C-alpha positions as a Python dict, from the first residue, in 0.01 Angstrom:
ca = {
    (1, 'M'): (0, 0, 0),
    (2, 'Q'): (107, 377, -69),
    (3, 'S'): (218, 621, 189),
    (4, 'V'): (-25, 903, 249),
    (5, 'Y'): (-13, 1283, 350),
    (6, 'S'): (-14, 1332, 736),
    (7, 'F'): (-33, 1662, 926),
    (8, 'N'): (48, 1756, 1270),
    (9, 'R'): (-148, 2063, 1377),
    (10, 'S'): (-178, 2223, 1726),
    (11, 'D'): (-522, 2280, 1877),
    (12, 'S'): (-470, 2654, 1807),
    (13, 'E'): (-389, 2596, 1441),
    (14, 'I'): (-698, 2374, 1398),
    (15, 'R'): (-915, 2631, 1569),
    (16, 'Q'): (-784, 2908, 1334),
    (17, 'E'): (-833, 2704, 1024),
    (18, 'L'): (-1180, 2604, 1115),
    (19, 'L'): (-1274, 2969, 1187),
    (20, 'R'): (-1150, 3058, 848),
    (21, 'V'): (-1387, 2810, 692),
    (22, 'F'): (-1686, 2941, 893),
    (23, 'S'): (-1582, 3303, 878),
    (24, 'S'): (-1883, 3391, 656),
    (25, 'G'): (-2133, 3289, 924),
    (26, 'R'): (-2384, 3189, 646),
    (27, 'G'): (-2532, 2861, 571),
    (28, 'T'): (-2527, 2507, 721),
    (29, 'A'): (-2200, 2329, 806),
    (30, 'R'): (-2221, 2122, 489),
    (31, 'E'): (-2287, 2435, 271),
    (32, 'Q'): (-1990, 2626, 412),
    (33, 'W'): (-1756, 2325, 364),
    (34, 'S'): (-1879, 2273, 8),
    (35, 'M'): (-1790, 2632, -80),
    (36, 'Q'): (-1428, 2560, 50),
    (37, 'A'): (-1410, 2227, -132),
    (38, 'E'): (-1472, 2378, -468),
    (39, 'L'): (-1163, 2601, -412),
    (40, 'L'): (-922, 2351, -274),
    (41, 'V'): (-1013, 1993, -380),
    (42, 'E'): (-885, 1852, -714),
    (43, 'P'): (-1194, 1753, -930),
    (44, 'V'): (-1044, 1448, -1078),
    (45, 'G'): (-743, 1221, -1133),
    (46, 'W'): (-601, 1193, -768),
    (47, 'D'): (-505, 872, -597),
    (48, 'A'): (-594, 797, -240),
    (49, 'L'): (-618, 519, 18),
    (50, 'W'): (-994, 459, 102),
    (51, 'K'): (-1043, 340, 456),
    (52, 'L'): (-1397, 192, 416),
    (53, 'S'): (-1666, 308, 680),
    (54, 'K'): (-1856, 46, 876),
    (55, 'D'): (-2154, 109, 636),
    (56, 'Y'): (-1956, 18, 329),
    (57, 'C'): (-1800, -283, 492),
    (58, 'K'): (-2157, -405, 582),
    (59, 'K'): (-2262, -333, 216),
    (60, 'F'): (-1969, -531, 63),
    (61, 'E'): (-1977, -801, 335),
    (62, 'V'): (-1614, -748, 447),
    (63, 'R'): (-1480, -726, 794),
    (64, 'F'): (-1402, -365, 931),
    (65, 'P'): (-1153, -222, 901),
    (66, 'C'): (-1065, -241, 521),
    (67, 'V'): (-842, -47, 315),
    (68, 'A'): (-843, 7, -70),
    (69, 'Y'): (-606, 193, -313),
    (70, 'V'): (-830, 408, -535),
    (71, 'T'): (-826, 676, -795),
    (72, 'V'): (-1092, 957, -791),
    (73, 'T'): (-1273, 997, -1114),
    (74, 'S'): (-1504, 1290, -1000),
    (75, 'V'): (-1600, 1502, -694),
    (76, 'D'): (-1938, 1599, -588),
    (77, 'Y'): (-1863, 1922, -400),
    (78, 'E'): (-2220, 1968, -263),
    (79, 'E'): (-2222, 1624, -115),
    (80, 'L'): (-1853, 1631, -13),
    (81, 'A'): (-1814, 1287, -179),
    (82, 'A'): (-1629, 1135, -473),
    (83, 'C'): (-1668, 864, -734),
    (84, 'V'): (-1367, 626, -734),
    (85, 'D'): (-1226, 337, -923),
    (86, 'V'): (-1062, 67, -707),
    (87, 'L'): (-715, -28, -812),
    (88, 'S'): (-623, -269, -531),
    (89, 'V'): (-722, -390, -179),
    (90, 'Q'): (-512, -429, 120),
    (91, 'H'): (-604, -797, 147),
    (92, 'A'): (-606, -997, -177),
    (93, 'A'): (-881, -1224, -46),
    (94, 'V'): (-1120, -920, -28),
    (95, 'T'): (-1307, -823, -338),
    (96, 'L'): (-1468, -482, -398),
    (97, 'P'): (-1656, -340, -706),
    (98, 'E'): (-1430, -184, -969),
    (99, 'R'): (-1622, 155, -929),
    (100, 'V'): (-1787, 287, -618),
    (101, 'V'): (-2000, 635, -622),
    (102, 'D'): (-2056, 860, -328),
    (103, 'V'): (-1755, 783, -117),
    (104, 'P'): (-1733, 1054, 155),
    (105, 'L'): (-1418, 1260, 120),
    (106, 'I'): (-1330, 1198, 485),
    (107, 'E'): (-1283, 838, 409),
    (108, 'L'): (-1001, 922, 153),
    (109, 'W'): (-637, 983, 235),
    (110, 'P'): (-447, 1123, -74),
    (111, 'T'): (-122, 943, -144),
    (112, 'L'): (213, 1112, -155),
    (113, 'K'): (300, 945, -484),
    (114, 'Q'): (50, 1049, -756),
    (115, 'R'): (32, 882, -1089),
    (116, 'E'): (-78, 1211, -1254),
    (117, 'Q'): (202, 1469, -1210),
    (118, 'C'): (-32, 1770, -1260),
    (119, 'V'): (-246, 1693, -951),
    (120, 'N'): (-209, 1902, -652),
    (121, 'A'): (-263, 1639, -392),
    (122, 'A'): (-108, 1838, -106),
    (123, 'F'): (-387, 2101, -87),
    (124, 'T'): (-653, 1838, -139),
    (125, 'A'): (-511, 1625, 153),
    (126, 'E'): (-477, 1930, 388),
    (127, 'F'): (-841, 2026, 317),
    (128, 'I'): (-966, 1667, 375),
    (129, 'D'): (-764, 1633, 680),
    (130, 'L'): (-942, 1932, 844),
    (131, 'L'): (-1281, 1826, 715),
    (132, 'R'): (-1221, 1496, 868),
    (133, 'F'): (-1132, 1649, 1208),
    (134, 'F'): (-1446, 1855, 1206),
    (135, 'Y'): (-1678, 1558, 1130),
    (136, 'H'): (-1513, 1317, 1365),
    (137, 'N'): (-1474, 1560, 1664),
    (138, 'I'): (-1673, 1890, 1629),
    (139, 'W'): (-1980, 1815, 1407),
    (140, 'M'): (-2320, 1758, 1567),
    (141, 'P'): (-2614, 1618, 1375),
    (142, 'W'): (-2824, 1936, 1396),
    (143, 'D'): (-2547, 2138, 1207),
    (144, 'D'): (-2687, 2038, 866),
    (145, 'Q'): (-3051, 2105, 926),
    (146, 'D'): (-3191, 2335, 666),
    (147, 'D'): (-3258, 2642, 890),
    (148, 'K'): (-2934, 2599, 1089),
    (149, 'V'): (-2653, 2851, 1051),
    (150, 'L'): (-2326, 2738, 1211),
    (151, 'L'): (-2157, 3036, 1359),
    (152, 'P'): (-1784, 3095, 1432),
    (153, 'S'): (-1875, 3135, 1801),
    (154, 'T'): (-2009, 2787, 1800),
    (155, 'I'): (-1678, 2650, 1658),
    (156, 'E'): (-1488, 2840, 1925),
    (157, 'D'): (-1712, 2681, 2201),
    (158, 'R'): (-1684, 2328, 2060),
    (159, 'M'): (-1304, 2359, 2020),
    (160, 'S'): (-1270, 2473, 2374),
    (161, 'L'): (-1470, 2169, 2494),
    (162, 'W'): (-1263, 1936, 2275),
    (163, 'T'): (-940, 2074, 2419),
    (164, 'D'): (-1057, 2046, 2772),
    (165, 'I'): (-1161, 1679, 2719),
    (166, 'H'): (-810, 1589, 2571),
    (167, 'N'): (-580, 1789, 2801),
    (168, 'G'): (-730, 1651, 3121),
    (169, 'T'): (-926, 1957, 3236),
    (170, 'I'): (-1232, 1756, 3232),
    (171, 'P'): (-1225, 1427, 3451),
    (172, 'N'): (-1203, 1108, 3269),
    (173, 'C'): (-1556, 988, 3381),
    (174, 'V'): (-1720, 1319, 3265),
    (175, 'A'): (-1518, 1317, 2937),
    (176, 'R'): (-1649, 970, 2869),
    (177, 'S'): (-2012, 1077, 2936),
    (178, 'I'): (-1968, 1372, 2692),
    (179, 'V'): (-1832, 1144, 2423),
    (180, 'L'): (-2112, 897, 2459),
    (181, 'L'): (-2364, 1186, 2453),
    (182, 'R'): (-2229, 1284, 2127),
    (183, 'N'): (-2219, 937, 1997),
    (184, 'S'): (-2582, 882, 2100),
    (185, 'A'): (-2695, 1207, 1916),
    (186, 'I'): (-2513, 1082, 1598),
    (187, 'D'): (-2673, 735, 1629),
    (188, 'A'): (-3036, 888, 1670),
    (189, 'H'): (-2953, 1107, 1360),
    (190, 'E'): (-2835, 806, 1153),
    (191, 'K'): (-3151, 610, 1250),
    (192, 'L'): (-3363, 903, 1141),
    (193, 'K'): (-3168, 905, 805),
    (194, 'E'): (-3232, 531, 769),
    (195, 'L'): (-3609, 589, 821),
    (196, 'D'): (-3612, 866, 553),
    (197, 'S'): (-3411, 662, 306),
    (198, 'S'): (-3671, 379, 338),
    (199, 'L'): (-3932, 620, 180),
    (200, 'C'): (-3702, 720, -115),
    (201, 'D'): (-3786, 414, -335),
    (202, 'G'): (-4124, 554, -469),
    (203, 'I'): (-4356, 381, -235),
    (204, 'L'): (-4537, 699, -145),
    (205, 'A'): (-4704, 843, -446),
    (206, 'D'): (-4941, 1051, -251),
    (207, 'D'): (-5007, 1165, 119),
    (208, 'D'): (-5170, 834, 216),
    (209, 'D'): (-5026, 749, 563),
    (210, 'S'): (-5136, 385, 529),
    (211, 'L'): (-4852, 328, 280),
    (212, 'L'): (-4589, 415, 546),
    (213, 'P'): (-4373, 131, 686),
    (214, 'P'): (-4512, -23, 1002),
    (215, 'N'): (-4447, 192, 1318),
    (216, 'Y'): (-4289, 465, 1095),
    (217, 'L'): (-4454, 764, 1258),
    (218, 'S'): (-4410, 643, 1616),
    (219, 'V'): (-4043, 555, 1559),
    (220, 'C'): (-3978, 880, 1377),
    (221, 'A'): (-4140, 1078, 1661),
    (222, 'E'): (-3938, 890, 1928),
    (223, 'M'): (-3609, 954, 1750),
    (224, 'N'): (-3680, 1324, 1705),
    (225, 'A'): (-3774, 1350, 2071),
    (226, 'R'): (-3462, 1163, 2170),
    (227, 'L'): (-3246, 1386, 1948),
    (228, 'D'): (-3406, 1705, 2101),
    (229, 'G'): (-3331, 1578, 2447),
    (230, 'L'): (-2974, 1496, 2371),
    (231, 'M'): (-2939, 1858, 2198),
    (232, 'S'): (-3060, 2017, 2520),
    (233, 'K'): (-2822, 1821, 2738),
    (234, 'W'): (-2531, 1888, 2504),
    (235, 'T'): (-2591, 2265, 2583),
    (236, 'L'): (-2457, 2198, 2929),
    (237, 'Y'): (-2126, 2111, 2788),
    (238, 'E'): (-2096, 2330, 2480),
    (239, 'N'): (-2160, 2661, 2651),
    (240, 'P'): (-1836, 2738, 2845),
    (241, 'L'): (-2008, 2930, 3117),
    (242, 'I'): (-2265, 2668, 3187),
    (243, 'R'): (-2006, 2390, 3155),
    (244, 'K'): (-1777, 2547, 3430),
    (245, 'Q'): (-2059, 2541, 3683),
    (246, 'Y'): (-2187, 2188, 3582),
    (247, 'L'): (-1853, 2042, 3603),
    (248, 'T'): (-1789, 2177, 3949),
    (249, 'K'): (-2088, 2005, 4072),
    (250, 'T'): (-2002, 1686, 3901),
    (251, 'K'): (-1645, 1679, 4019),
    (252, 'N'): (-1768, 1719, 4380),
    (253, 'K'): (-2009, 1424, 4337),
    (254, 'W'): (-1732, 1225, 4169),
    (255, 'Q'): (-1473, 1282, 4443),
    (256, 'K'): (-1723, 1156, 4706),
    (257, 'N'): (-1768, 826, 4529),
    (258, 'K'): (-1382, 781, 4490),
    (259, 'S'): (-1334, 715, 4865),
    (260, 'K'): (-1417, 345, 4806),
    (261, 'R'): (-1338, 88, 4537),
    (262, 'N'): (-1597, 120, 4280),
    (263, 'V'): (-1758, -205, 4167),
    (264, 'V'): (-2034, -239, 3897),
    (265, 'A'): (-2252, -551, 3851),
    (266, 'L'): (-2424, -588, 3507),
    (267, 'W'): (-2739, -770, 3533),
    (268, 'Q'): (-3026, -755, 3287),
    (269, 'G'): (-3283, -886, 3520),
    (270, 'G'): (-3423, -1248, 3581),
    (271, 'S'): (-3583, -1468, 3836),
    (272, 'V'): (-3576, -1421, 4215),
    (273, 'S'): (-3373, -1723, 4267),
    (274, 'E'): (-3116, -1612, 4019),
    (275, 'F'): (-3091, -1272, 4208),
    (276, 'N'): (-3035, -1463, 4534),
    (277, 'E'): (-2744, -1652, 4380),
    (278, 'I'): (-2600, -1340, 4231),
    (279, 'S'): (-2637, -1163, 4563),
    (280, 'K'): (-2470, -1444, 4757),
    (281, 'Y'): (-2169, -1430, 4514),
    (282, 'L'): (-2133, -1048, 4527),
    (283, 'H'): (-2153, -1065, 4912),
    (284, 'S'): (-1875, -1317, 4919),
    (285, 'Y'): (-1680, -1136, 4667),
    (286, 'L'): (-1691, -772, 4801),
    (287, 'T'): (-1568, -614, 5118),
    (288, 'K'): (-1648, -300, 5317),
    (289, 'E'): (-1389, -127, 5086),
    (290, 'H'): (-1613, -162, 4792),
    (291, 'N'): (-1898, 58, 4667),
    (292, 'L'): (-2140, -154, 4461),
    (293, 'T'): (-2373, -34, 4181),
    (294, 'V'): (-2604, -272, 3983),
    (295, 'V'): (-2704, -145, 3649),
    (296, 'V'): (-2865, -300, 3334),
    (297, 'S'): (-2676, -116, 3067),
    (298, 'A'): (-2304, -181, 3004),
    (299, 'E'): (-2265, 170, 2884),
    (300, 'D'): (-2416, 317, 3206),
    (301, 'G'): (-2183, 98, 3402),
    (302, 'F'): (-1864, 199, 3240),
    (303, 'I'): (-1947, 570, 3259),
    (304, 'L'): (-1917, 526, 3636),
    (305, 'E'): (-1543, 446, 3586),
    (306, 'P'): (-1549, 125, 3802),
    (307, 'E'): (-1230, -43, 3904),
    (308, 'E'): (-1421, -379, 3869),
    (309, 'V'): (-1699, -499, 3669),
    (310, 'V'): (-1885, -829, 3732),
    (311, 'V'): (-2100, -951, 3435),
    (312, 'C'): (-2400, -1135, 3599),
    (313, 'S'): (-2605, -1213, 3286),
    (314, 'Q'): (-2505, -1487, 3039),
    (315, 'Q'): (-2483, -1250, 2729),
    (316, 'Y'): (-2380, -889, 2722),
    (317, 'E'): (-2303, -635, 2441),
    (318, 'L'): (-2022, -384, 2516),
    (319, 'P'): (-2023, -25, 2405),
    (320, 'E'): (-1732, 106, 2216),
    (321, 'M'): (-1517, 309, 2454),
    (322, 'P'): (-1143, 294, 2574),
    (323, 'L'): (-1098, 149, 2923),
    (324, 'S'): (-816, 151, 3164),
    (325, 'Q'): (-736, 29, 3511),
    (326, 'I'): (-1020, -211, 3500),
    (327, 'S'): (-1089, -566, 3606),
    (328, 'I'): (-1376, -754, 3419),
    (329, 'C'): (-1493, -1105, 3544),
    (330, 'S'): (-1824, -1299, 3539),
    (331, 'F'): (-2071, -1467, 3765),
    (332, 'N'): (-2114, -1822, 3638),
    (333, 'G'): (-1954, -1745, 3302),
    (334, 'A'): (-2073, -1478, 3043),
    (335, 'T'): (-2034, -1402, 2673),
    (336, 'L'): (-1934, -1059, 2556),
    (337, 'R'): (-1989, -908, 2208),
    (338, 'A'): (-1985, -579, 2035),
    (339, 'T'): (-2301, -373, 1993),
    (340, 'D'): (-2218, -318, 1629),
    (341, 'M'): (-1942, -346, 1372),
    (342, 'R'): (-1619, -176, 1483),
    (343, 'S'): (-1241, -238, 1504),
    (344, 'C'): (-1208, -397, 1844),
    (345, 'L'): (-1427, -533, 2125),
    (346, 'L'): (-1206, -401, 2407),
    (347, 'M'): (-950, -119, 2389),
    (348, 'L'): (-744, -139, 2713),
    (349, 'S'): (-447, 40, 2883),
    (350, 'E'): (-273, 63, 3214),
    (351, 'D'): (-351, -213, 3463),
    (352, 'C'): (-628, -448, 3354),
    (353, 'R'): (-765, -791, 3424),
    (354, 'I'): (-1005, -1016, 3234),
    (355, 'Q'): (-1130, -1351, 3388),
    (356, 'N'): (-1385, -1626, 3323),
    (357, 'L'): (-1531, -1490, 3002),
    (358, 'T'): (-1612, -1593, 2644),
    (359, 'L'): (-1526, -1316, 2403),
    (360, 'H'): (-1669, -1322, 2042),
    (361, 'C'): (-1525, -1162, 1729),
    (362, 'S'): (-1844, -1166, 1518),
    (363, 'Q'): (-1869, -796, 1472),
    (364, 'V'): (-1510, -673, 1520),
    (365, 'N'): (-1169, -720, 1355),
    (366, 'T'): (-989, -769, 1696),
    (367, 'I'): (-1118, -875, 2030),
    (368, 'I'): (-866, -705, 2263),
    (369, 'V'): (-615, -423, 2179),
    (370, 'M'): (-372, -360, 2468),
    (371, 'R'): (-224, -21, 2405),
    (372, 'T'): (23, 1, 2701),
    (373, 'G'): (47, -126, 3061),
    (374, 'T'): (-9, -463, 3203),
    (375, 'L'): (-298, -703, 3103),
    (376, 'H'): (-361, -1037, 3297),
    (377, 'I'): (-615, -1272, 3120),
    (378, 'K'): (-730, -1597, 3285),
    (379, 'N'): (-965, -1872, 3184),
    (380, 'C'): (-1112, -1714, 2877),
    (381, 'M'): (-1237, -1836, 2544),
    (382, 'F'): (-1161, -1625, 2236),
    (383, 'A'): (-1349, -1722, 1925),
    (384, 'D'): (-1447, -1605, 1579),
    (385, 'E'): (-1793, -1747, 1484),
    (386, 'S'): (-1759, -1654, 1116),
    (387, 'N'): (-1709, -1944, 862),
    (388, 'S'): (-1443, -1754, 668),
    (389, 'S'): (-1195, -1633, 921),
    (390, 'Q'): (-899, -1692, 702),
    (391, 'S'): (-1026, -1437, 448),
    (392, 'D'): (-1149, -1161, 670),
    (393, 'F'): (-843, -1137, 893),
    (394, 'A'): (-986, -1151, 1255),
    (395, 'Q'): (-733, -1131, 1537),
    (396, 'G'): (-754, -1243, 1891),
    (397, 'I'): (-528, -1018, 2108),
    (398, 'V'): (-297, -736, 1980),
    (399, 'A'): (-29, -609, 2206),
    (400, 'M'): (117, -270, 2118),
    (401, 'A'): (446, -115, 2221),
    (402, 'G'): (481, -78, 2589),
    (403, 'A'): (221, -351, 2670),
    (404, 'K'): (286, -647, 2893),
    (405, 'V'): (31, -927, 2857),
    (406, 'I'): (3, -1260, 3050),
    (407, 'I'): (-244, -1518, 2937),
    (408, 'E'): (-336, -1822, 3137),
    (409, 'D'): (-565, -2127, 3077),
    (410, 'C'): (-717, -1959, 2769),
    (411, 'T'): (-827, -2097, 2421),
    (412, 'F'): (-804, -1906, 2086),
    (413, 'E'): (-1007, -2069, 1797),
    (414, 'N'): (-1069, -1979, 1426),
    (415, 'F'): (-870, -1654, 1397),
    (416, 'Y'): (-655, -1544, 1109),
    (417, 'S'): (-397, -1438, 1380),
    (418, 'G'): (-458, -1557, 1726),
    (419, 'I'): (-190, -1341, 1895),
    (420, 'V'): (-10, -1029, 1759),
    (421, 'I'): (284, -878, 1941),
    (422, 'H'): (429, -558, 1810),
    (423, 'R'): (776, -415, 1871),
    (424, 'G'): (831, -306, 2238),
    (425, 'A'): (550, -542, 2367),
    (426, 'Q'): (581, -844, 2598),
    (427, 'M'): (360, -1156, 2586),
    (428, 'E'): (351, -1471, 2807),
    (429, 'L'): (116, -1760, 2736),
    (430, 'R'): (70, -2033, 3007),
    (431, 'K'): (-134, -2341, 2957),
    (432, 'C'): (-317, -2191, 2655),
    (433, 'T'): (-431, -2352, 2327),
    (434, 'L'): (-442, -2186, 1983),
    (435, 'R'): (-626, -2388, 1716),
    (436, 'K'): (-772, -2363, 1372),
    (437, 'C'): (-595, -2020, 1307),
    (438, 'G'): (-424, -1891, 994),
    (439, 'V'): (-122, -1784, 1206),
    (440, 'G'): (-112, -1889, 1577),
    (441, 'V'): (143, -1621, 1705),
    (442, 'Q'): (241, -1315, 1480),
    (443, 'M'): (549, -1124, 1639),
    (444, 'Y'): (771, -852, 1525),
    (445, 'S'): (1135, -752, 1585),
    (446, 'G'): (1181, -602, 1929),
    (447, 'S'): (900, -790, 2086),
    (448, 'H'): (931, -1060, 2363),
    (449, 'V'): (729, -1379, 2366),
    (450, 'K'): (732, -1673, 2619),
    (451, 'L'): (542, -1983, 2555),
    (452, 'D'): (489, -2219, 2865),
    (453, 'S'): (279, -2539, 2857),
    (454, 'T'): (99, -2398, 2540),
    (455, 'V'): (-40, -2588, 2235),
    (456, 'I'): (-59, -2438, 1893),
    (457, 'V'): (-210, -2680, 1632),
    (458, 'N'): (-417, -2688, 1306),
    (459, 'C'): (-287, -2359, 1170),
    (460, 'S'): (-343, -2336, 804),
    (461, 'E'): (-40, -2108, 736),
    (462, 'Q'): (208, -2112, 1025),
    (463, 'C'): (208, -2181, 1405),
    (464, 'I'): (455, -1889, 1467),
    (465, 'R'): (536, -1622, 1218),
    (466, 'C'): (829, -1369, 1310),
    (467, 'E'): (874, -1057, 1101),
    (468, 'V'): (1222, -916, 1129),
    (469, 'D'): (1363, -576, 1020),
    (470, 'V'): (1697, -697, 873),
    (471, 'D'): (1813, -837, 543),
    (472, 'G'): (2060, -1113, 525),
    (473, 'D'): (2076, -1497, 586),
    (474, 'E'): (1864, -1699, 808),
    (475, 'C'): (2121, -1680, 1096),
    (476, 'D'): (2106, -1310, 1089),
    (477, 'K'): (1722, -1337, 1110),
    (478, 'M'): (1735, -1584, 1386),
    (479, 'S'): (1942, -1363, 1602),
    (480, 'E'): (1677, -1094, 1565),
    (481, 'M'): (1425, -1320, 1728),
    (482, 'E'): (1594, -1376, 2048),
    (483, 'G'): (1268, -1252, 2205),
    (484, 'L'): (1095, -1573, 2139),
    (485, 'Q'): (1121, -1843, 2422),
    (486, 'V'): (945, -2173, 2358),
    (487, 'M'): (956, -2399, 2666),
    (488, 'S'): (1000, -2772, 2619),
    (489, 'N'): (667, -2846, 2764),
    (490, 'C'): (496, -2694, 2465),
    (491, 'K'): (339, -2860, 2162),
    (492, 'I'): (387, -2649, 1842),
    (493, 'G'): (245, -2800, 1544),
    (494, 'S'): (441, -3118, 1442),
    (495, 'G'): (700, -3031, 1706),
    (496, 'N'): (973, -2932, 1460),
    (497, 'L'): (1034, -2574, 1543),
    (498, 'Q'): (1238, -2511, 1236),
    (499, 'K'): (942, -2592, 1021),
    (500, 'E'): (673, -2445, 1253),
    (501, 'I'): (842, -2105, 1301),
    (502, 'L'): (863, -1893, 984),
    (503, 'I'): (1100, -1595, 983),
    (504, 'V'): (1051, -1344, 716),
    (505, 'Q'): (1144, -980, 641),
    (506, 'Q'): (910, -733, 787),
    (507, 'N'): (638, -589, 560),
    (508, 'V'): (601, -212, 549),
    (509, 'N'): (330, -96, 788),
    (510, 'L'): (26, 73, 621),
    (511, 'A'): (28, 433, 677),
}
């Protein structure tokens, strides 16, 4: 894949550039961006990486995330979208249509190397990067309503809020609730769009309400009411004067609750006998140093920033939010899944523990991404339920630089890559089983992996794959993999490590 333009702008620089876009103070957000796009975006002939949205991945039945190399054949400035021809796809097993229309500009990353020399890709890339920041971080669903004029003062307020969230001015638990509030508003807006699109196929030739889809009016009214409520609540945070007073009140309440160890029990309800069993378990599990909250919604539970979460129902869907310094276990076993298609089920950092759970990969590309810190996993089942895991590149656990992961008594089944360990990460597997994977363990130069009493079998490509930075003969490559330690009590494929461990030159990472 090609390298792409990247930009490193300060919050102040972003604010000034956004204010320049909205300096006219006339028109909706989309209308003001469209006017700028006509001046700065090349109309045709530029190459880019297309990072497909979840909607496109669902449409083409491929696992998210997916990246394609494309060339732009036309730009619709009013819709901030482009028509593209697909030149190649990141994974050879993934097939996309040769031509795709209405690809949002924010999903395109212009490449440094352009096949057409006359194309000014730099200006186009810089504009799209700013556009992407706006729609990912600043935009709210009501900004594009017909009668809405987005003023520079609103940009100032939202940039101030965004900065406060990311520089630590706003406590973590409050910052999460703000992000979830924004996501809920966008979700309600998207559902309204889906309802409207269902009427665009010519099914309504007149004003006869009987031709409307079932429950259309009630669902539409419910979504509009929800969006109005979220809009009112958002004002508490967007207005800097109101935000200051509201945060003071919230911080005081938060400080009182931090005197004890915060534990959340997730339970969707059930019989009285089940409640009694759960109560007995929690009573034996907790001490006077714990503060217990029982909630139905996992989203509501994680907003409370618990140190520990006990999953008490057999099935639970988890919201998309980064977690840190958290322990997640279950009462009598539980299965965790994603609420919708996304990149990973759990994004973790700092000191975390996962125990006695089944984690499924049906809606995500990766089950756990450990960014930094220590993660201890015990007695868990990791599985991909799809029938074609080799072609859609599901991963069990990915350890990033600075992460230390210890995995005990766990099973990984039916992944393309069971375990992935990047440079600067450490991984130890004790009494684990990896089976029916494409690659059992994928590791890179500068990582450290120890396998103890671990079984890796039935891998279609390789039990262990090591990617090294150096060129040269096999001995040079072996010296680069000193971080791999396989104990004699392990079973790796046929048992012949020279055959079961593949050492190759490292691929260039996708930009």
